[in-house]
Short mmCIF file of N, CA and C in Angstrom, two decimals:
data_model
loop_
_atom_site.label_atom_id
_atom_site.label_comp_id
_atom_site.label_asym_id
_atom_site.label_seq_id
_atom_site.Cartn_x
_atom_site.Cartn_y
_atom_site.Cartn_z
N MET N 1 -90.16 -175.39 25.06
CA MET N 1 -89.96 -174.72 26.32
C MET N 1 -90.46 -173.28 26.21
N ASN N 2 -90.84 -172.73 27.33
CA ASN N 2 -91.41 -171.39 27.37
C ASN N 2 -90.40 -170.39 27.93
N GLU N 3 -90.52 -169.16 27.47
CA GLU N 3 -89.70 -168.11 28.05
C GLU N 3 -90.26 -167.75 29.41
N GLY N 4 -89.41 -167.24 30.27
CA GLY N 4 -89.81 -166.91 31.63
C GLY N 4 -90.54 -165.58 31.73
N PRO N 5 -90.84 -165.17 32.96
CA PRO N 5 -91.54 -163.91 33.18
C PRO N 5 -90.69 -162.70 32.80
N GLU N 6 -91.35 -161.59 32.55
CA GLU N 6 -90.66 -160.36 32.15
C GLU N 6 -90.25 -159.56 33.37
N VAL N 7 -89.23 -160.03 34.04
CA VAL N 7 -88.72 -159.37 35.23
C VAL N 7 -87.64 -158.39 34.80
N VAL N 8 -87.72 -157.17 35.32
CA VAL N 8 -86.72 -156.16 35.00
C VAL N 8 -85.60 -156.25 36.03
N GLY N 9 -84.41 -156.55 35.59
CA GLY N 9 -83.27 -156.63 36.49
C GLY N 9 -83.02 -158.05 36.97
N ASN N 10 -81.81 -158.27 37.44
CA ASN N 10 -81.43 -159.56 38.00
C ASN N 10 -81.36 -159.41 39.51
N PRO N 11 -82.21 -160.10 40.26
CA PRO N 11 -82.26 -159.91 41.72
C PRO N 11 -80.92 -160.13 42.43
N LEU N 12 -80.13 -161.10 42.01
CA LEU N 12 -78.84 -161.33 42.65
C LEU N 12 -77.91 -160.15 42.43
N ARG N 13 -77.83 -159.68 41.20
CA ARG N 13 -76.96 -158.54 40.90
C ARG N 13 -77.40 -157.29 41.63
N ILE N 14 -78.70 -157.08 41.70
CA ILE N 14 -79.21 -155.89 42.39
C ILE N 14 -78.95 -156.00 43.89
N ALA N 15 -79.15 -157.19 44.47
CA ALA N 15 -78.89 -157.37 45.90
C ALA N 15 -77.42 -157.12 46.23
N VAL N 16 -76.52 -157.64 45.40
CA VAL N 16 -75.09 -157.43 45.63
C VAL N 16 -74.72 -155.98 45.40
N GLY N 17 -75.27 -155.38 44.36
CA GLY N 17 -75.02 -153.96 44.10
C GLY N 17 -75.47 -153.08 45.26
N LEU N 18 -76.62 -153.39 45.83
CA LEU N 18 -77.10 -152.64 46.99
C LEU N 18 -76.18 -152.82 48.20
N LEU N 19 -75.62 -154.01 48.36
CA LEU N 19 -74.66 -154.22 49.46
C LEU N 19 -73.45 -153.31 49.29
N VAL N 20 -72.93 -153.24 48.08
CA VAL N 20 -71.75 -152.41 47.82
C VAL N 20 -72.08 -150.93 48.04
N ILE N 21 -73.20 -150.48 47.48
CA ILE N 21 -73.60 -149.08 47.63
C ILE N 21 -73.86 -148.76 49.11
N SER N 22 -74.52 -149.67 49.82
CA SER N 22 -74.79 -149.45 51.24
C SER N 22 -73.51 -149.31 52.03
N PHE N 23 -72.53 -150.15 51.71
CA PHE N 23 -71.24 -150.06 52.41
C PHE N 23 -70.59 -148.70 52.14
N LEU N 24 -70.50 -148.32 50.86
CA LEU N 24 -69.81 -147.09 50.50
C LEU N 24 -70.51 -145.86 51.07
N VAL N 25 -71.81 -145.76 50.89
CA VAL N 25 -72.55 -144.61 51.40
C VAL N 25 -72.59 -144.62 52.92
N GLY N 26 -72.77 -145.80 53.50
CA GLY N 26 -72.88 -145.92 54.95
C GLY N 26 -71.63 -145.56 55.70
N GLU N 27 -70.49 -145.62 55.04
CA GLU N 27 -69.24 -145.24 55.69
C GLU N 27 -69.19 -143.75 56.01
N PHE N 28 -70.00 -142.97 55.31
CA PHE N 28 -70.02 -141.53 55.53
C PHE N 28 -71.21 -141.09 56.37
N MET N 29 -71.96 -142.03 56.88
CA MET N 29 -73.13 -141.71 57.71
C MET N 29 -72.85 -142.11 59.15
N PRO N 30 -73.58 -141.51 60.08
CA PRO N 30 -73.37 -141.88 61.48
C PRO N 30 -73.82 -143.32 61.74
N LYS N 31 -73.13 -143.96 62.67
CA LYS N 31 -73.49 -145.33 63.07
C LYS N 31 -74.45 -145.24 64.25
N TYR N 32 -75.31 -146.22 64.36
CA TYR N 32 -76.26 -146.28 65.47
C TYR N 32 -75.92 -147.49 66.33
N SER N 33 -75.45 -147.23 67.51
CA SER N 33 -75.03 -148.32 68.40
C SER N 33 -76.22 -149.18 68.78
N LEU N 34 -76.04 -150.45 68.60
CA LEU N 34 -77.05 -151.43 68.97
C LEU N 34 -76.51 -152.29 70.10
N ALA N 35 -77.39 -152.86 70.87
CA ALA N 35 -76.97 -153.77 71.93
C ALA N 35 -76.29 -154.99 71.29
N TYR N 36 -75.40 -155.61 72.04
CA TYR N 36 -74.65 -156.75 71.50
C TYR N 36 -75.54 -157.90 71.08
N ILE N 37 -76.71 -158.01 71.67
CA ILE N 37 -77.63 -159.09 71.28
C ILE N 37 -78.01 -158.93 69.81
N PHE N 38 -78.09 -157.69 69.32
CA PHE N 38 -78.42 -157.48 67.92
C PHE N 38 -77.28 -157.92 67.00
N HIS N 39 -76.06 -157.77 67.47
CA HIS N 39 -74.92 -158.28 66.69
C HIS N 39 -75.02 -159.80 66.57
N PHE N 40 -75.36 -160.43 67.68
CA PHE N 40 -75.53 -161.89 67.68
C PHE N 40 -76.67 -162.30 66.74
N ILE N 41 -77.79 -161.58 66.82
CA ILE N 41 -78.93 -161.85 65.93
C ILE N 41 -78.49 -161.67 64.47
N GLY N 42 -77.68 -160.65 64.21
CA GLY N 42 -77.19 -160.41 62.86
C GLY N 42 -76.33 -161.54 62.35
N ILE N 43 -75.46 -162.06 63.21
CA ILE N 43 -74.60 -163.18 62.79
C ILE N 43 -75.45 -164.41 62.51
N ILE N 44 -76.42 -164.69 63.37
CA ILE N 44 -77.32 -165.82 63.15
C ILE N 44 -78.10 -165.61 61.85
N GLY N 45 -78.60 -164.39 61.63
CA GLY N 45 -79.33 -164.08 60.40
C GLY N 45 -78.48 -164.24 59.16
N LEU N 46 -77.23 -163.81 59.26
CA LEU N 46 -76.31 -163.95 58.13
C LEU N 46 -76.10 -165.42 57.77
N LEU N 47 -75.84 -166.23 58.78
CA LEU N 47 -75.67 -167.66 58.54
C LEU N 47 -76.94 -168.29 58.01
N LEU N 48 -78.08 -167.93 58.59
CA LEU N 48 -79.38 -168.45 58.15
C LEU N 48 -79.64 -168.07 56.69
N SER N 49 -79.33 -166.84 56.32
CA SER N 49 -79.59 -166.42 54.94
C SER N 49 -78.75 -167.21 53.95
N VAL N 50 -77.52 -167.52 54.31
CA VAL N 50 -76.66 -168.32 53.43
C VAL N 50 -77.21 -169.74 53.29
N VAL N 51 -77.66 -170.31 54.41
CA VAL N 51 -78.24 -171.67 54.38
C VAL N 51 -79.50 -171.68 53.51
N ILE N 52 -80.37 -170.68 53.70
CA ILE N 52 -81.61 -170.60 52.92
C ILE N 52 -81.29 -170.43 51.44
N PHE N 53 -80.33 -169.56 51.12
CA PHE N 53 -79.96 -169.34 49.73
C PHE N 53 -79.51 -170.65 49.07
N PHE N 54 -78.56 -171.34 49.69
CA PHE N 54 -78.04 -172.56 49.07
C PHE N 54 -79.06 -173.69 49.08
N ALA N 55 -79.95 -173.72 50.06
CA ALA N 55 -81.01 -174.73 50.05
C ALA N 55 -81.91 -174.53 48.82
N GLY N 56 -82.28 -173.29 48.55
CA GLY N 56 -83.10 -173.00 47.38
C GLY N 56 -82.35 -173.21 46.08
N PHE N 57 -81.13 -172.71 46.02
CA PHE N 57 -80.32 -172.83 44.81
C PHE N 57 -80.06 -174.29 44.46
N ASN N 58 -79.70 -175.10 45.45
CA ASN N 58 -79.41 -176.51 45.19
C ASN N 58 -80.63 -177.28 44.72
N ILE N 59 -81.80 -176.92 45.21
CA ILE N 59 -83.03 -177.58 44.73
C ILE N 59 -83.26 -177.23 43.26
N PHE N 60 -83.07 -175.96 42.90
CA PHE N 60 -83.19 -175.58 41.50
C PHE N 60 -82.27 -176.44 40.64
N LYS N 61 -81.02 -176.56 41.07
CA LYS N 61 -80.05 -177.32 40.28
C LYS N 61 -80.39 -178.82 40.24
N SER N 62 -80.92 -179.35 41.34
CA SER N 62 -81.27 -180.79 41.35
C SER N 62 -82.42 -181.09 40.39
N TYR N 63 -83.27 -180.11 40.14
CA TYR N 63 -84.37 -180.28 39.18
C TYR N 63 -83.98 -179.82 37.78
N ASP N 64 -82.72 -179.47 37.58
CA ASP N 64 -82.23 -178.98 36.30
C ASP N 64 -82.95 -177.70 35.86
N GLU N 65 -83.27 -176.86 36.81
CA GLU N 65 -83.93 -175.58 36.53
C GLU N 65 -82.93 -174.45 36.75
N ASN N 66 -83.13 -173.37 36.05
CA ASN N 66 -82.29 -172.18 36.19
C ASN N 66 -82.95 -171.23 37.18
N PRO N 67 -82.24 -170.80 38.23
CA PRO N 67 -82.87 -169.91 39.22
C PRO N 67 -83.04 -168.46 38.76
N VAL N 68 -82.49 -168.10 37.62
CA VAL N 68 -82.67 -166.74 37.11
C VAL N 68 -84.15 -166.55 36.77
N PRO N 69 -84.78 -165.49 37.28
CA PRO N 69 -86.24 -165.36 37.12
C PRO N 69 -86.74 -165.25 35.69
N THR N 70 -85.91 -164.80 34.76
CA THR N 70 -86.38 -164.66 33.37
C THR N 70 -86.20 -165.94 32.57
N SER N 71 -85.68 -166.98 33.19
CA SER N 71 -85.45 -168.23 32.46
C SER N 71 -86.75 -169.02 32.31
N GLU N 72 -86.73 -169.92 31.36
CA GLU N 72 -87.90 -170.76 31.13
C GLU N 72 -88.01 -171.81 32.23
N THR N 73 -89.23 -172.32 32.42
CA THR N 73 -89.44 -173.33 33.46
C THR N 73 -90.46 -174.35 32.98
N ASN N 74 -90.31 -175.56 33.46
CA ASN N 74 -91.22 -176.63 33.09
C ASN N 74 -91.95 -177.23 34.28
N ARG N 75 -91.65 -176.74 35.47
CA ARG N 75 -92.27 -177.32 36.67
C ARG N 75 -92.29 -176.31 37.79
N ILE N 76 -93.13 -176.60 38.75
CA ILE N 76 -93.17 -175.84 39.99
C ILE N 76 -92.43 -176.67 41.03
N ILE N 77 -91.43 -176.09 41.65
CA ILE N 77 -90.68 -176.80 42.68
C ILE N 77 -91.40 -176.60 44.01
N LYS N 78 -91.81 -177.70 44.62
CA LYS N 78 -92.59 -177.62 45.85
C LYS N 78 -91.97 -178.40 47.00
N THR N 79 -90.73 -178.84 46.83
CA THR N 79 -90.10 -179.66 47.86
C THR N 79 -89.01 -178.88 48.58
N GLY N 80 -88.50 -179.45 49.66
CA GLY N 80 -87.42 -178.81 50.41
C GLY N 80 -87.86 -177.49 50.98
N ILE N 81 -87.02 -176.48 50.87
CA ILE N 81 -87.30 -175.15 51.41
C ILE N 81 -88.51 -174.53 50.72
N PHE N 82 -88.80 -174.95 49.49
CA PHE N 82 -89.95 -174.42 48.75
C PHE N 82 -91.28 -174.92 49.31
N ALA N 83 -91.25 -175.84 50.24
CA ALA N 83 -92.47 -176.27 50.93
C ALA N 83 -92.84 -175.28 52.05
N TYR N 84 -91.91 -174.36 52.37
CA TYR N 84 -92.14 -173.39 53.44
C TYR N 84 -92.22 -171.95 52.94
N SER N 85 -91.57 -171.68 51.85
CA SER N 85 -91.57 -170.34 51.26
C SER N 85 -91.53 -170.50 49.74
N ARG N 86 -92.38 -169.71 49.04
CA ARG N 86 -92.35 -169.77 47.59
C ARG N 86 -91.14 -169.04 47.01
N ASN N 87 -90.49 -168.21 47.83
CA ASN N 87 -89.38 -167.39 47.35
C ASN N 87 -88.21 -167.39 48.33
N PRO N 88 -87.67 -168.56 48.64
CA PRO N 88 -86.62 -168.60 49.67
C PRO N 88 -85.33 -167.87 49.28
N ILE N 89 -85.00 -167.86 48.01
CA ILE N 89 -83.77 -167.18 47.60
C ILE N 89 -83.92 -165.67 47.79
N TYR N 90 -85.05 -165.11 47.43
CA TYR N 90 -85.29 -163.68 47.65
C TYR N 90 -85.35 -163.38 49.15
N LEU N 91 -85.97 -164.26 49.89
CA LEU N 91 -86.01 -164.11 51.34
C LEU N 91 -84.59 -164.05 51.91
N SER N 92 -83.71 -164.90 51.40
CA SER N 92 -82.33 -164.90 51.90
C SER N 92 -81.63 -163.58 51.59
N PHE N 93 -81.92 -162.97 50.45
CA PHE N 93 -81.31 -161.67 50.12
C PHE N 93 -81.71 -160.61 51.15
N VAL N 94 -83.00 -160.57 51.47
CA VAL N 94 -83.50 -159.56 52.40
C VAL N 94 -82.96 -159.82 53.82
N ILE N 95 -82.97 -161.07 54.25
CA ILE N 95 -82.42 -161.40 55.57
C ILE N 95 -80.94 -161.02 55.64
N PHE N 96 -80.20 -161.26 54.57
CA PHE N 96 -78.78 -160.92 54.52
C PHE N 96 -78.58 -159.42 54.75
N HIS N 97 -79.36 -158.60 54.05
CA HIS N 97 -79.23 -157.14 54.19
C HIS N 97 -79.57 -156.69 55.61
N PHE N 98 -80.67 -157.21 56.17
CA PHE N 98 -81.03 -156.85 57.55
C PHE N 98 -79.93 -157.30 58.51
N SER N 99 -79.36 -158.46 58.28
CA SER N 99 -78.30 -158.97 59.15
C SER N 99 -77.06 -158.09 59.09
N MET N 100 -76.75 -157.60 57.91
CA MET N 100 -75.61 -156.69 57.77
C MET N 100 -75.84 -155.42 58.59
N PHE N 101 -77.07 -154.94 58.63
CA PHE N 101 -77.38 -153.77 59.47
C PHE N 101 -77.14 -154.09 60.94
N PHE N 102 -77.62 -155.24 61.40
CA PHE N 102 -77.44 -155.60 62.80
C PHE N 102 -75.97 -155.78 63.17
N ILE N 103 -75.17 -156.29 62.27
CA ILE N 103 -73.77 -156.54 62.57
C ILE N 103 -72.94 -155.25 62.50
N PHE N 104 -73.12 -154.47 61.44
CA PHE N 104 -72.25 -153.32 61.20
C PHE N 104 -72.86 -151.97 61.59
N GLU N 105 -74.10 -151.96 62.04
CA GLU N 105 -74.78 -150.75 62.50
C GLU N 105 -74.78 -149.65 61.43
N ASN N 106 -74.88 -150.07 60.19
CA ASN N 106 -74.88 -149.17 59.05
C ASN N 106 -76.33 -149.06 58.57
N VAL N 107 -76.93 -147.90 58.75
CA VAL N 107 -78.35 -147.72 58.45
C VAL N 107 -78.65 -147.93 56.96
N MET N 108 -77.66 -147.78 56.11
CA MET N 108 -77.88 -147.98 54.68
C MET N 108 -78.24 -149.44 54.37
N TYR N 109 -77.70 -150.39 55.13
CA TYR N 109 -78.09 -151.79 54.94
C TYR N 109 -79.56 -151.97 55.29
N PHE N 110 -80.00 -151.30 56.33
CA PHE N 110 -81.41 -151.37 56.73
C PHE N 110 -82.30 -150.80 55.63
N LEU N 111 -81.94 -149.63 55.13
CA LEU N 111 -82.74 -149.00 54.07
C LEU N 111 -82.71 -149.83 52.79
N SER N 112 -81.56 -150.40 52.47
CA SER N 112 -81.48 -151.22 51.26
C SER N 112 -82.29 -152.50 51.42
N ALA N 113 -82.37 -153.05 52.63
CA ALA N 113 -83.18 -154.25 52.86
C ALA N 113 -84.65 -153.94 52.61
N ILE N 114 -85.10 -152.80 53.09
CA ILE N 114 -86.50 -152.42 52.88
C ILE N 114 -86.76 -152.17 51.40
N GLY N 115 -85.88 -151.41 50.75
CA GLY N 115 -86.04 -151.15 49.32
C GLY N 115 -86.00 -152.42 48.49
N LEU N 116 -85.07 -153.31 48.84
CA LEU N 116 -84.95 -154.58 48.12
C LEU N 116 -86.22 -155.41 48.29
N ALA N 117 -86.74 -155.49 49.51
CA ALA N 117 -87.96 -156.26 49.76
C ALA N 117 -89.14 -155.71 48.96
N ILE N 118 -89.26 -154.39 48.92
CA ILE N 118 -90.36 -153.76 48.16
C ILE N 118 -90.20 -154.04 46.67
N TRP N 119 -88.98 -153.88 46.15
CA TRP N 119 -88.74 -154.13 44.73
C TRP N 119 -89.00 -155.60 44.38
N LEU N 120 -88.45 -156.50 45.18
CA LEU N 120 -88.66 -157.93 44.92
C LEU N 120 -90.14 -158.28 44.94
N HIS N 121 -90.84 -157.79 45.94
CA HIS N 121 -92.26 -158.11 46.08
C HIS N 121 -93.09 -157.60 44.90
N ASN N 122 -92.87 -156.34 44.53
CA ASN N 122 -93.73 -155.72 43.53
C ASN N 122 -93.30 -155.93 42.08
N TYR N 123 -92.00 -156.08 41.84
CA TYR N 123 -91.54 -156.11 40.46
C TYR N 123 -90.93 -157.44 40.03
N VAL N 124 -90.64 -158.31 40.95
CA VAL N 124 -90.09 -159.61 40.59
C VAL N 124 -91.10 -160.71 40.92
N ILE N 125 -91.47 -160.80 42.18
CA ILE N 125 -92.35 -161.89 42.62
C ILE N 125 -93.71 -161.81 41.95
N LYS N 126 -94.28 -160.63 41.87
CA LYS N 126 -95.60 -160.49 41.22
C LYS N 126 -95.54 -160.92 39.76
N GLU N 127 -94.47 -160.54 39.05
CA GLU N 127 -94.30 -160.96 37.65
C GLU N 127 -94.16 -162.47 37.55
N GLU N 128 -93.36 -163.04 38.45
CA GLU N 128 -93.19 -164.50 38.44
C GLU N 128 -94.51 -165.20 38.74
N GLU N 129 -95.26 -164.68 39.72
CA GLU N 129 -96.54 -165.30 40.07
C GLU N 129 -97.52 -165.24 38.91
N ASN N 130 -97.59 -164.10 38.24
CA ASN N 130 -98.48 -163.99 37.08
C ASN N 130 -98.09 -164.99 35.99
N PHE N 131 -96.80 -165.10 35.73
CA PHE N 131 -96.31 -166.04 34.73
C PHE N 131 -96.65 -167.48 35.13
N LEU N 132 -96.36 -167.84 36.37
CA LEU N 132 -96.61 -169.22 36.81
C LEU N 132 -98.10 -169.54 36.86
N SER N 133 -98.93 -168.55 37.19
CA SER N 133 -100.38 -168.77 37.18
C SER N 133 -100.88 -169.05 35.77
N GLU N 134 -100.33 -168.33 34.80
CA GLU N 134 -100.71 -168.58 33.41
C GLU N 134 -100.17 -169.93 32.93
N GLN N 135 -98.96 -170.23 33.32
CA GLN N 135 -98.28 -171.44 32.86
C GLN N 135 -98.86 -172.71 33.47
N PHE N 136 -99.11 -172.67 34.78
CA PHE N 136 -99.48 -173.89 35.50
C PHE N 136 -100.86 -173.82 36.15
N SER N 137 -101.58 -172.78 35.97
CA SER N 137 -102.94 -172.49 36.47
C SER N 137 -103.29 -173.15 37.80
N ASP N 138 -104.06 -174.21 37.79
CA ASP N 138 -104.58 -174.81 39.03
C ASP N 138 -103.47 -175.32 39.95
N GLU N 139 -102.46 -175.92 39.38
CA GLU N 139 -101.37 -176.46 40.20
C GLU N 139 -100.69 -175.33 40.98
N TYR N 140 -100.42 -174.21 40.32
CA TYR N 140 -99.76 -173.09 41.00
C TYR N 140 -100.71 -172.43 42.00
N GLU N 141 -101.97 -172.31 41.65
CA GLU N 141 -102.93 -171.70 42.59
C GLU N 141 -103.05 -172.54 43.86
N ASN N 142 -103.02 -173.86 43.74
CA ASN N 142 -103.03 -174.73 44.93
C ASN N 142 -101.76 -174.53 45.75
N TYR N 143 -100.64 -174.43 45.08
CA TYR N 143 -99.37 -174.19 45.76
C TYR N 143 -99.41 -172.85 46.51
N LYS N 144 -99.96 -171.82 45.86
CA LYS N 144 -100.06 -170.51 46.50
C LYS N 144 -100.93 -170.55 47.76
N ARG N 145 -101.96 -171.38 47.74
CA ARG N 145 -102.84 -171.49 48.91
C ARG N 145 -102.16 -172.20 50.08
N THR N 146 -101.24 -173.09 49.79
CA THR N 146 -100.64 -173.89 50.86
C THR N 146 -99.29 -173.36 51.35
N VAL N 147 -98.58 -172.58 50.53
CA VAL N 147 -97.25 -172.07 50.90
C VAL N 147 -97.25 -170.55 50.78
N LYS N 148 -96.75 -169.89 51.82
CA LYS N 148 -96.72 -168.43 51.85
C LYS N 148 -95.65 -167.89 50.89
N ARG N 149 -95.87 -166.64 50.47
CA ARG N 149 -94.97 -165.98 49.52
C ARG N 149 -93.56 -165.84 50.13
N TRP N 150 -93.47 -165.33 51.33
CA TRP N 150 -92.17 -165.18 51.99
C TRP N 150 -92.04 -166.30 53.02
N ILE N 151 -92.58 -166.11 54.19
CA ILE N 151 -92.69 -167.18 55.20
C ILE N 151 -93.98 -166.99 55.96
N PHE N 152 -94.17 -165.76 56.47
CA PHE N 152 -95.32 -165.50 57.32
C PHE N 152 -96.48 -164.84 56.57
N PHE N 153 -96.24 -164.34 55.37
CA PHE N 153 -97.30 -163.68 54.61
C PHE N 153 -97.10 -163.90 53.13
#
């Protein structure tokens, strides 16, 4: 078996840590009133992010793979939610943060969502993609051509 990519940090721990920091810091910042439709969108986004997270997580477990990015891997998962997004679990983290902003009107959740998306894209996903390209070459390159990194890009 092979060791996984050299990703710095654990995305789940960082996402949860950012939620806690956003809550604590955001309590001392002004709130920005949003229309009630945004609260509804936030609730839908929150539920959607949980569904996306568990859809991705359960597929990892059904293939006996570890979802931690630094773990070793023997296959590319291309079924279920992974047929629509190469990184559904990371997508769920970002959607969750944006949803928290819409629900609680705490600008720190918005800023943490943007920071988390940038960090995931540049320091986690790129490392994983480089590793998988080396590991699985043509198979992964074909997968990259047919399935988007997030959903729309």
